[in-house]
XYZ file of C-alpha atoms in Angstrom:
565
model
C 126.493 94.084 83.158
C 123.086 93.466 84.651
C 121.307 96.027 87.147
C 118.431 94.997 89.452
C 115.314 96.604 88.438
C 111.251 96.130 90.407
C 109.590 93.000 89.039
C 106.759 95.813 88.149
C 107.644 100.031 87.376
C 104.288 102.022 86.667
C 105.722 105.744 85.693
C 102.738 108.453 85.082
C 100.091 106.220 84.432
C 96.605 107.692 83.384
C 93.560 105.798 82.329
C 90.777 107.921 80.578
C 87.593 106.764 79.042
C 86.166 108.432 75.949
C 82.386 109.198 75.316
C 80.106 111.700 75.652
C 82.067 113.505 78.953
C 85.370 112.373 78.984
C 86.352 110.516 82.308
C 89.430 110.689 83.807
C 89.591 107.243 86.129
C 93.377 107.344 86.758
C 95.508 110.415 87.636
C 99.395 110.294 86.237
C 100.056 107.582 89.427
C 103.562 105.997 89.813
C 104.353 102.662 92.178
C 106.814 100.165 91.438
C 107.096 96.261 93.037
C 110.448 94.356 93.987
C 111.046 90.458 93.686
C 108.321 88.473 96.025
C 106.967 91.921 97.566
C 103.175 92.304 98.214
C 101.656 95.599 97.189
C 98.415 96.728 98.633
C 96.168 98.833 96.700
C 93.637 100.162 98.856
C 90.363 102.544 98.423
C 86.605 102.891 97.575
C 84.917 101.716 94.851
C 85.739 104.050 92.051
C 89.300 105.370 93.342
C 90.818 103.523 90.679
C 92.228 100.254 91.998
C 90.262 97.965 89.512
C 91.404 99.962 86.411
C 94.757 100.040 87.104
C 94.863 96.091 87.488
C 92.784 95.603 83.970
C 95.209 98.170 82.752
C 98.313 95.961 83.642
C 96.325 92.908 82.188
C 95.404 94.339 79.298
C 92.323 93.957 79.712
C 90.753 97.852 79.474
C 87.311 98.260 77.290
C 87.705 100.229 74.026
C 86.893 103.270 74.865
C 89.430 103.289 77.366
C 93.319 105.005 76.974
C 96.495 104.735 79.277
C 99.386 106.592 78.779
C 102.657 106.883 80.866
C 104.360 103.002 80.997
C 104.093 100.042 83.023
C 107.334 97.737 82.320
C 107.141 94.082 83.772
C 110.747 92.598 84.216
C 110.089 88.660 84.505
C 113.166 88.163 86.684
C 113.626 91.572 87.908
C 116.967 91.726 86.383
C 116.571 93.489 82.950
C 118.709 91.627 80.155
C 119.012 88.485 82.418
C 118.925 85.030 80.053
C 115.575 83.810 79.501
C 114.174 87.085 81.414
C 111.960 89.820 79.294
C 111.059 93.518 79.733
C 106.969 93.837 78.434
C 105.443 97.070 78.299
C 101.949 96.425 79.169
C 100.484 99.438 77.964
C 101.258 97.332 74.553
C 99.823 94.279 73.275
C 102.324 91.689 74.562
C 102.540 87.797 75.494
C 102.877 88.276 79.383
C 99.182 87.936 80.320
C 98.522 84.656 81.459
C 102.014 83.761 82.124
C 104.261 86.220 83.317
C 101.230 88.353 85.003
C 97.998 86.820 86.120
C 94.920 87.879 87.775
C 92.564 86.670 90.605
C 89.218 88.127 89.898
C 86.831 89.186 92.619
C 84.107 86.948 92.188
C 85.006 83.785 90.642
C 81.481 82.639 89.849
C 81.278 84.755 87.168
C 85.066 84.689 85.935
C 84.524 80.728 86.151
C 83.131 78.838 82.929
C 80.202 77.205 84.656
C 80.236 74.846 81.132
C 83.225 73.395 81.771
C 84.485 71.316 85.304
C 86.872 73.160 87.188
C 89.359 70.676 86.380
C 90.007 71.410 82.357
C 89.385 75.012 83.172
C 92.966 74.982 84.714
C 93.990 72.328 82.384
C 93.301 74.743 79.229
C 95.354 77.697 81.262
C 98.260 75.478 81.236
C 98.080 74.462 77.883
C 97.905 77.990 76.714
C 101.340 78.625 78.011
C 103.319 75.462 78.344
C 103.928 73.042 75.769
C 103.254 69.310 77.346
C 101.052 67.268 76.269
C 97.372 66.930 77.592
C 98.036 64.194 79.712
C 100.832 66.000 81.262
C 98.738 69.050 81.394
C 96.246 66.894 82.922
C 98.325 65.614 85.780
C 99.324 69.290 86.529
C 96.267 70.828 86.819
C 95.009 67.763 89.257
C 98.430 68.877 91.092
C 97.403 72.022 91.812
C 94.047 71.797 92.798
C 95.940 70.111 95.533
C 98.362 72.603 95.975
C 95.006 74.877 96.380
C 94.097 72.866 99.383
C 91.099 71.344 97.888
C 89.586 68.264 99.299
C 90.395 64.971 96.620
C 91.555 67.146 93.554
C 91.300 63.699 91.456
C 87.309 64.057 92.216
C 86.992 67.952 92.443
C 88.633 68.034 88.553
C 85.359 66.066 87.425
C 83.263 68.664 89.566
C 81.324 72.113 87.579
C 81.432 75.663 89.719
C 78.312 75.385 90.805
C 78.864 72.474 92.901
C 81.686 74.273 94.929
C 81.641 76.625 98.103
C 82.649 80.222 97.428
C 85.800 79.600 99.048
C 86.521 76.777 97.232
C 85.768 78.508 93.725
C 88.634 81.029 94.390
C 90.734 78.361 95.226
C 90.624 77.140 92.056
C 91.225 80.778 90.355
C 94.434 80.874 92.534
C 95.093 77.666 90.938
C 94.478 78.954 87.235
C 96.364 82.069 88.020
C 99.570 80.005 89.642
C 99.852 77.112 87.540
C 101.795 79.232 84.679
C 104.050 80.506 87.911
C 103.960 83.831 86.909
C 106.118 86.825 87.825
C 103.252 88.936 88.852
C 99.841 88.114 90.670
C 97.048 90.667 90.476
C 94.580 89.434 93.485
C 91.183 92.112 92.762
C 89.371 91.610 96.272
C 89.928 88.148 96.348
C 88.052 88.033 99.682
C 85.744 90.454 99.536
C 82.533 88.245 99.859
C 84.286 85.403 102.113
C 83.822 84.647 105.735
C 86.513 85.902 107.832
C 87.858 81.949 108.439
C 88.208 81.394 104.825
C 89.282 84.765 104.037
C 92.140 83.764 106.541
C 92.860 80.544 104.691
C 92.612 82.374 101.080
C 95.142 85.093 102.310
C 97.462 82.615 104.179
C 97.606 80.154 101.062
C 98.306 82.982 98.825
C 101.157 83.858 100.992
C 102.190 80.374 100.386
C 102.365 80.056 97.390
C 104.029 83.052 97.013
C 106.879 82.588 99.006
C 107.497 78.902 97.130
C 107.409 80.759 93.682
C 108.875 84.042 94.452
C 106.242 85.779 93.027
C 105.044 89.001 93.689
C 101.474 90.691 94.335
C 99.323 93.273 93.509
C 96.740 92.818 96.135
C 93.734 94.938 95.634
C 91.237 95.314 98.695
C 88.961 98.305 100.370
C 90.245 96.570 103.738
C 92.759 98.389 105.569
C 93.214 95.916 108.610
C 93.489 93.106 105.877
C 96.166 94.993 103.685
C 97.724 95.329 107.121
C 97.914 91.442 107.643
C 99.369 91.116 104.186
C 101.045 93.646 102.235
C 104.881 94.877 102.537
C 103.843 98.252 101.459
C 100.076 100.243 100.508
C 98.846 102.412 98.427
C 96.077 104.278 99.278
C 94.446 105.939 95.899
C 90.676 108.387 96.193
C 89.186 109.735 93.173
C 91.870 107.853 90.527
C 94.643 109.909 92.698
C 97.361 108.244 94.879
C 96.697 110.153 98.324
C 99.000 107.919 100.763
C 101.969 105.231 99.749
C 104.636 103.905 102.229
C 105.739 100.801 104.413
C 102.620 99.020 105.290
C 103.417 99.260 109.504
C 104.616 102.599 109.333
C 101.542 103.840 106.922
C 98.696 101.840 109.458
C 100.280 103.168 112.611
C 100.547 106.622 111.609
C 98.407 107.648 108.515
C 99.056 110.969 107.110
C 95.937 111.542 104.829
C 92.302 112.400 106.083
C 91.265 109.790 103.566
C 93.518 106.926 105.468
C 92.648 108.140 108.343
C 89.087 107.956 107.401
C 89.384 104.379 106.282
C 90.366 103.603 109.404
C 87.254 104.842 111.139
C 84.744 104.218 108.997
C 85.247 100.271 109.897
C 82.660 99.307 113.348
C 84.687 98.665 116.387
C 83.970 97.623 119.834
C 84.665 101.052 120.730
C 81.899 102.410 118.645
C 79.128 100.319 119.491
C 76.406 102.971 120.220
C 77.936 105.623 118.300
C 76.357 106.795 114.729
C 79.820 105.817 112.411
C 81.961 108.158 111.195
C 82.143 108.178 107.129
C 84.612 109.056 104.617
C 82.745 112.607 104.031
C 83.027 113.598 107.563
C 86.757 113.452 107.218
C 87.632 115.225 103.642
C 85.228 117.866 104.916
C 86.754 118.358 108.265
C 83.460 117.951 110.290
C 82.606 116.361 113.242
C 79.037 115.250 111.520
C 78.673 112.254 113.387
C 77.455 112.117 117.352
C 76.757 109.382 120.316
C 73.264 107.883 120.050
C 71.089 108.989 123.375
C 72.014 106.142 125.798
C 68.770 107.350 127.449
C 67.019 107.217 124.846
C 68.057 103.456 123.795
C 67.352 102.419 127.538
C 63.842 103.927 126.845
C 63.418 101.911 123.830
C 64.875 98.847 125.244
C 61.665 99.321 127.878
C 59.115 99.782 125.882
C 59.933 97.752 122.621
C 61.079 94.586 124.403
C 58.597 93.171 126.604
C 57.048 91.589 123.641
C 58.206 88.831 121.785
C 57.688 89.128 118.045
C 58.916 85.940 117.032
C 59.231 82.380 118.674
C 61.052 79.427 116.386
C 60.499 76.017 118.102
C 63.054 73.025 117.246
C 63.276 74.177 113.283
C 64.462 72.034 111.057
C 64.727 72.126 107.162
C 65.949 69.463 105.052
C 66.878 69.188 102.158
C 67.198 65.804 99.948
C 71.110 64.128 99.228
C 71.873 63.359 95.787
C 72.224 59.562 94.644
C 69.777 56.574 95.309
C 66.780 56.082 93.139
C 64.052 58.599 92.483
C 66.818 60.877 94.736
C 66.706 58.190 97.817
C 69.983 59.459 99.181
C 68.405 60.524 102.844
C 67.734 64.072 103.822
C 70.721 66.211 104.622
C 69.681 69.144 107.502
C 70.604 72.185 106.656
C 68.750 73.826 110.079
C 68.594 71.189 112.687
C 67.055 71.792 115.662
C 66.963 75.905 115.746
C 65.377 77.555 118.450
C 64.959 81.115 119.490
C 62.977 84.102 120.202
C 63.114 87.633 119.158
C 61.719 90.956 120.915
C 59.526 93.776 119.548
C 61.885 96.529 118.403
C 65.294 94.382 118.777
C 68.176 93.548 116.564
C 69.197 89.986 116.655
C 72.336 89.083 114.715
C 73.487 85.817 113.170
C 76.712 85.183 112.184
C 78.966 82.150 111.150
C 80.547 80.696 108.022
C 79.091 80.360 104.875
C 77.430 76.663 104.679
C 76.562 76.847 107.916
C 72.540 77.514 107.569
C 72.220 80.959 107.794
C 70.733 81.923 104.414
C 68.426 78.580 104.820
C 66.812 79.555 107.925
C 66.465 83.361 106.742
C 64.294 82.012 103.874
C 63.010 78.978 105.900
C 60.992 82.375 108.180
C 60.204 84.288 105.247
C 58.127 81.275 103.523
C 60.942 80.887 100.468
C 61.539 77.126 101.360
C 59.081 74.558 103.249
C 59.597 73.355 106.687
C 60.725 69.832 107.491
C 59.752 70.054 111.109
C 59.054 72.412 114.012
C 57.028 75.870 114.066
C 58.012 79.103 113.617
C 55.776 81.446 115.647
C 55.140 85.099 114.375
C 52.387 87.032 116.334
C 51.101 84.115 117.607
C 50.593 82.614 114.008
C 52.819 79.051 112.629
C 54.499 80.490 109.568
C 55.878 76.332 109.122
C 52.306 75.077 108.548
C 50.890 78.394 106.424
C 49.225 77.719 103.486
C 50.177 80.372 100.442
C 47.198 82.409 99.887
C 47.404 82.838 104.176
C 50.854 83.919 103.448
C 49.445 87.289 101.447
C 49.091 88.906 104.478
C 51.719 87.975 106.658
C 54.570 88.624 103.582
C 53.914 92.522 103.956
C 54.859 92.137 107.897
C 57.671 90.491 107.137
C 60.628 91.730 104.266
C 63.945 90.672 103.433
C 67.276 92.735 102.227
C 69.107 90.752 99.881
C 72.572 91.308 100.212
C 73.424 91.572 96.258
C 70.645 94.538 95.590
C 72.215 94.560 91.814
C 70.795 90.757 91.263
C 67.755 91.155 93.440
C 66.487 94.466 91.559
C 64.378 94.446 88.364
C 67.213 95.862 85.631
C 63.735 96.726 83.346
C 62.252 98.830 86.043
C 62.290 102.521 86.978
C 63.452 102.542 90.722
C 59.740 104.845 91.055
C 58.212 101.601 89.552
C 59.801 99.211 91.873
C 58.697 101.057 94.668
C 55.281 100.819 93.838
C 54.755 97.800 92.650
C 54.695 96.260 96.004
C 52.983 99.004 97.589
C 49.805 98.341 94.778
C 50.094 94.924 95.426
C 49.081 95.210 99.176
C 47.017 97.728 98.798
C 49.253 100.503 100.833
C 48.310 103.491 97.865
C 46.664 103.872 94.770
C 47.079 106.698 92.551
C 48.856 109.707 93.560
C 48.965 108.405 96.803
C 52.005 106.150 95.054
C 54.116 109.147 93.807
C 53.682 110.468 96.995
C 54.666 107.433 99.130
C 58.022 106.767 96.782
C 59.050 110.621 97.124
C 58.336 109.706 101.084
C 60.382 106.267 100.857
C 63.285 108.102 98.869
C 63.844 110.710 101.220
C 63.826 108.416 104.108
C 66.788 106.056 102.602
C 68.360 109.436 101.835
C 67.964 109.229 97.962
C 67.696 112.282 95.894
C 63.717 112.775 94.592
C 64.568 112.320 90.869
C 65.816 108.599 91.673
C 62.145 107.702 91.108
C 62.407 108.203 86.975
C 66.117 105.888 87.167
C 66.977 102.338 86.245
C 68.978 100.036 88.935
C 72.539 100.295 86.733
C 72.701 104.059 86.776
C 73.420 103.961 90.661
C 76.721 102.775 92.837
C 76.279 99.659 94.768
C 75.279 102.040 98.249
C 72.724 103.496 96.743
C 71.278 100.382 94.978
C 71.245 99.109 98.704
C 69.569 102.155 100.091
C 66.523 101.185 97.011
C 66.464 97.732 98.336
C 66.208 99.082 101.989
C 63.534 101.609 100.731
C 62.157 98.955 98.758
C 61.494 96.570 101.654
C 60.094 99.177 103.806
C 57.273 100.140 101.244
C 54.841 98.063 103.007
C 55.564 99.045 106.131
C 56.829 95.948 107.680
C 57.188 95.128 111.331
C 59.832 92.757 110.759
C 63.067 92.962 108.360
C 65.913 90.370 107.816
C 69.044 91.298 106.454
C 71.251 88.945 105.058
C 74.233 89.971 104.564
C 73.119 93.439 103.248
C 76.799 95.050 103.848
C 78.818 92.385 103.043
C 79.982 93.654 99.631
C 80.250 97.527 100.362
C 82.927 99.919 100.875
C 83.789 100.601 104.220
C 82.315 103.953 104.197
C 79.392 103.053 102.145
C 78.758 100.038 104.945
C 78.945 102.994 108.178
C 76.063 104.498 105.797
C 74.342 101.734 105.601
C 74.839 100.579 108.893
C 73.780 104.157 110.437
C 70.723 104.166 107.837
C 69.422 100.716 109.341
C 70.095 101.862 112.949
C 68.086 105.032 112.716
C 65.321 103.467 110.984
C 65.051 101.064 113.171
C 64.593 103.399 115.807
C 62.317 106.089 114.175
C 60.186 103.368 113.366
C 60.585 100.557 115.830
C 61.723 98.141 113.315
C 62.755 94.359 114.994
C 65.687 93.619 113.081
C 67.333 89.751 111.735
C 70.565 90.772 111.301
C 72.738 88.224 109.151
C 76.239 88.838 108.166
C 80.082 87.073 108.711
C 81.478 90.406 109.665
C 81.756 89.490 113.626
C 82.713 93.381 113.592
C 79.526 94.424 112.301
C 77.289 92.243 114.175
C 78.677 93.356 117.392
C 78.248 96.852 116.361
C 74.469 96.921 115.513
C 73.222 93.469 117.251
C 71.758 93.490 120.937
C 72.318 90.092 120.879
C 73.683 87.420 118.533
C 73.536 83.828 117.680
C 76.846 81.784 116.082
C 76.170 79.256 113.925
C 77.808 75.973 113.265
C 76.071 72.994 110.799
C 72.700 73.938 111.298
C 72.693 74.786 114.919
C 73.506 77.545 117.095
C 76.237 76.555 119.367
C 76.217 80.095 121.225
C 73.977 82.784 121.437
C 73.795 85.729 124.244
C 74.318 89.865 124.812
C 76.367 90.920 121.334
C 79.264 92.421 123.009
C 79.602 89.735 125.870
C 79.832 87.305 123.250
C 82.218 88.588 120.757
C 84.084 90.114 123.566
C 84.457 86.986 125.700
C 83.539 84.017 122.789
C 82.970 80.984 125.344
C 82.526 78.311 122.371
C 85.747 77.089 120.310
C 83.976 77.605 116.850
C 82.596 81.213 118.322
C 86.567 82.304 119.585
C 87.986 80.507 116.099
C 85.960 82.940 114.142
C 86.662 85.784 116.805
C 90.676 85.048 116.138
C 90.178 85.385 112.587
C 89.234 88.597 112.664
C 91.846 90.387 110.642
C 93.408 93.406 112.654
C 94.665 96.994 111.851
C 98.861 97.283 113.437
């Protein structure tokens, strides 16, 4: 006799870490998924979510132990023919096959040796013995199940020559080409632009329901767990806080911690409004207040009535491969961009990735030449500046990078990269330095003994907050952030976000504000431009725009949007 068991049962599971303090990441948690079911896993960087997946994978460093058990039944009937029971706490043959994983950023789970074609070919001839040919035709087969554009010519094609969308395509496509049991999906959409975070979600759903396979979908999203998920989890501090029915959980939270989730992400609602964060809920304050509506029509007065920066018909090219010596024509990548921005304002630009946003940023910071048009900064053409004239226009103008990991020196104290610019320019010399980090530190909020500390001993927030603190060093008149928020929690983004705004006012900061979170840009923009190929098909008052989207590409990325129930 056969009895129906979950497809997954985790029973007391705890994941420690040995070393010098012994870290407890996981706290004796228990969750079990049925047959084609989608469970969410929702919470903060370092709640846990990450190390239970690797945990299930069997993938855990080796330092690391987990006790309790975590049974996989491969066709959810225990003793069925041809099914197995696997233990994953225990070295078994289910990874790859029976249970699979989606990694967060598939640029660096990718093998940027190999084309993206054999990479799938070589998961399905780790499992499934056919020939290469067969394994061949397969793989081809589902980069077109993947939705990608002429899988015959993508196989041939290396990572780097695919859109970030299209690069978690094809880990979708190494993860379901085995048809596994189980799918572990580890913010699968985390860095993606809300239309192809629509498309990634909706395929996966696909090809779910065909296969009957179920999901463990990890995410920091709440409204996107909502959208996908038959039931969530919510875990804080390696603890499981909240677990139910997805609907039932997102209409009526229980937990301060779900609850604060919920707030912490910008709404229409709270445009003008310092955020709520995660803290102000689990300490059962009210620490967060409406900005002076008086005092932003004051600023509005006095900050606006000059204009800071004037771009005239922009356009940068760049060159198409193919043709001799590279004679393939020039492909525009900003064609045609014009715009100005006030003294003291916050312009945001949003649309999808590929669409020019990133070009023009470093188009008006002097990171890539001009093909045609002017770009007018204090009355001075940035397009037809010479380098050494750039010197002392760069400290007027700063950029923060939205990856501050990548874009910070990993072989410098944070005190050192704080000064380096400042010595540079000539802001301080000597003691004068000290003094103007332990200024810049308290200012991003940063504890004074973050000066003597190296980029990897901080969270991703506060590696932000040095980039923020690092850009405003020279005391810049003009900042542009592209996407700076894009890969945070949703409480460490309202920290952020609230940082950013309150600088910006205390020190009358004009503001390029680039992200695909339409959510975000409405909060903190006063007005915004959409994107689309190069040129911006809408622009206008933030709110009246996103509220009331007049252009079809502006309302399709509007619709996208994914929603809390």
């Amino acid at each position: 006799m056969t009895e129906d068991l979950p497809i997954l049962q985790v029973d007391d599971l705890q994941i420690s870490f040995r070393g010098e303090q012994s870290l407890v990441a996981v706290k004796h948690i228990s969750f079990s998924i049925g047959r084609g079911e989608t469970l969410a896993v929702v919470g903060e960087s370092g709640s846990g979510k990450s190390v239970t997946a690797l945990a299930l994978m069997g993938l855990l460093p080796g330092n690391a132990i987990a006790t309790g058990s975590a049974k996989l039944n491969t066709r959810g009937i225990m003793h069925e023919q041809n099914g197995q029971s696997y233990n994953l706490l225990q070295p078994n043959k289910a990874r790859g096959r029976d249970i699979s994983m989606v990694f967060q950023e598939p640029m660096s789970a990718l093998n940027p040796l190999m084309s993206v074609g054999d990479q799938v070919l070589e998961a399905i001839l780790a499992h499934q013995k056919i020939t290469r040919k067969e394994a061949k035709i397969a793989a081809t087969g589902w980069l077109g199940k993947v939705h990608l554009p002429q899988p015959d010519v993508l196989y041939h094609k290396y990572p780097h020559q695919l859109s970030g969308g299209q690069k978690q395509r094809v880990m979708i496509a190494m993860a379901m080409c085995n048809n596994p049991t189980l799918l572990i999906a580890d913010e699968p959409t985390t860095a993606l632009d809300v239309t192809v975070q629509q498309e990634i979600v909706r395929l996966m759903q696909y090809l779910q329901q065909e296969h009957g396979t179920s999901m463990l979908f990890i995410t920091h999203d709440l409204a996107l767990a909502g959208t996908i998920a038959d039931a969530v989890m919510v875990m804080y501090k390696g603890d499981v806080v909240e677990y139910g029915d997805a609907k039932t959980l997102l209409k009526s939270p229980q937990h301060a911690y779900t609850r604060a989730l919920l707030a912490c992400r910008p709404t229409p609602e709270q445009k003008g409004s310092i955020l709520p964060t995660v803290a102000d809920f689990m300490e059962s304050t009210n620490g967060f207040a409406h900005v002076s509506n008086a005092m932003a029509e004051k600023n509005e007065v006095q900050l606006r009535a000059e204009v800071l920066l004037e771009v005239r018909d922009l356009k940068v090219g760049f060159s198409r491969q193919g043709g001799l010596f590279g004679g393939g024509g020039i492909q525009m990548a900003v064609d045609g961009v014009s715009f100005s921005l006030n003294r003291g304002e916050i312009l945001g630009l949003a649309g999808e990735s590929g669409c020019g946003k990133s070009t023009l940023s470093k188009a008006l910071i002097g990171l890539l030449p001009v093909t045609a048009g002017a770009i007018l900064f204090e009355q001075q053409d940035l397009a037809i500046m010479a380098g050494k004239e750039w010197r002392a226009v760069r400290k007027k103008i700063q950029m923060i990078f939205q990856d501050p990991y990548s874009s910070l020196n990993p072989r410098m104290t944070v005190g050192d990269i704080l000064r380096e610019p400042m010595y540079v320019h000539g802001i301080a010399r000597g003691r004068e330095l000290d003094a103007e980090v332990a200024r810049l530190l308290a200012l991003v909020q940063l504890p004074a003994d973050a000066a003597g500390r190296y980029p990897h001993q901080f969270s991703g927030g506060q590696r932000q907050r040095v980039g923020i603190a690092r850009a405003l060093s020279v005391r810049p008149e003009f900042i542009i952030c592209d996407e700076s928020v894009s890969a945070l929690d949703v409480s460490i983004q309202a920290q952020i976000l609230n940082l950013l705004k309150s600088l910006q006012q205390e020190l009358g900061l004009t503001l390029l504000f680039i992200s695909h979170d339409l959510n975000v840009v409405q909060y903190i923009s006063d007005r915004v431009m959409i994107m689309k190929a190069g040129k911006i098909v809408e622009t206008g008052d933030a709110v009246a725009v996103l509220q009331h989207p007049e252009h079809e590409y502006t309302r399709k990325l509007v619709s996208a949007i994914p929603r809390t129930i």
